[in-house]
Short mmCIF file of C-alpha atoms in Angstrom, two decimals:
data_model
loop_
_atom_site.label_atom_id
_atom_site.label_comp_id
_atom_site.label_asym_id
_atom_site.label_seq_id
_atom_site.Cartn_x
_atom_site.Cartn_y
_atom_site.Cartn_z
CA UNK A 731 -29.07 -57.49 42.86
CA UNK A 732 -30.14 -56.98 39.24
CA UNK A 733 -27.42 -56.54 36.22
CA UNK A 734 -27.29 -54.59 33.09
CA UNK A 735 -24.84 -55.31 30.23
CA UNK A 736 -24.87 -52.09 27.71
CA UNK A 737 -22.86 -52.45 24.46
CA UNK A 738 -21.56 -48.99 23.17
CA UNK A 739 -19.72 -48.87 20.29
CA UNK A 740 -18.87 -44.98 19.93
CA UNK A 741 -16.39 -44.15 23.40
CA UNK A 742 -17.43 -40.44 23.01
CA UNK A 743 -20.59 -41.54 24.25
CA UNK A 744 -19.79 -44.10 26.72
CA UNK A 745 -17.59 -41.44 28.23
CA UNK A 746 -20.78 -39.99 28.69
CA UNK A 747 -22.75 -43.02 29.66
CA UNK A 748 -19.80 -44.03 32.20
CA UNK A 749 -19.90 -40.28 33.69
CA UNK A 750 -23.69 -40.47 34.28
CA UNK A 751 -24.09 -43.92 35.58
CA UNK A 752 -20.87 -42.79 38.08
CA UNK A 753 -23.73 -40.07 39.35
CA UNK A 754 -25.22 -42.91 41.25
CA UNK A 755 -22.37 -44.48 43.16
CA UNK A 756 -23.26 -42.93 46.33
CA UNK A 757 -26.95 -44.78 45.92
CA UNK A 758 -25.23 -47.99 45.83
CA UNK A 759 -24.72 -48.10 42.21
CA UNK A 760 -21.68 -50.81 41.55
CA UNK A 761 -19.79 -50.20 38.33
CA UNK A 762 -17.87 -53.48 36.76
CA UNK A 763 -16.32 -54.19 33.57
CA UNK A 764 -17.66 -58.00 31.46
CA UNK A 765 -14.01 -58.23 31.81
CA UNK A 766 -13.91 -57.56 35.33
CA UNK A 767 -16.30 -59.65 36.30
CA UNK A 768 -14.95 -62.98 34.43
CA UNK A 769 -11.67 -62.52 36.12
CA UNK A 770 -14.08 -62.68 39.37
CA UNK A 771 -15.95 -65.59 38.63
CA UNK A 772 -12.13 -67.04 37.73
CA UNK A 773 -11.28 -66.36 41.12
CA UNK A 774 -14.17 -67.28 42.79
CA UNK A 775 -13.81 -70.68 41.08
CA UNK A 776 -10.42 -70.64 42.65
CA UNK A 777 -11.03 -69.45 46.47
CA UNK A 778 -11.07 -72.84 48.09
CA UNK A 779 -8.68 -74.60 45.56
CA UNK A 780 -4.64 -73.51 44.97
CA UNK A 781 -5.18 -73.18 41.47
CA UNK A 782 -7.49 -74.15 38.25
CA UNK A 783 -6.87 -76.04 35.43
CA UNK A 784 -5.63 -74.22 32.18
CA UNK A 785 -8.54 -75.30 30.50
CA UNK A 786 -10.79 -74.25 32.67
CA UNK A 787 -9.80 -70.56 32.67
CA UNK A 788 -9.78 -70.33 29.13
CA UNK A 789 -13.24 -71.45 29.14
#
């Protein structure tokens, strides 16, 4: 799997940008958020353990 990170700073166009990169979905296109995906890796950190260390999530 390869990832992209695009930085927009104008939201008109990544309204736009979101809306065409959406178009692709059905070709296996996966949409996530750099915020999303922290609170992933936070969790994946987590899946065998019954919690983390403060520190370590605010890293």
């Amino acid at each position: 799997m390869k990832s992209i990170t695009i930085n927009i700073n104008d939201d008109k166009l990544a309204t736009k940008i979101i809306r065409l990169l959406k178009s692709f979905k059905n070709e296996g296109l996966e949409i996530v958020s750099k915020e999303d995906m922290n609170n992933f890796k936070l969790l994946k950190a987590t899946r065998h353990e019954e919690s983390i260390s403060f520190d370590e999530y605010l890293a």
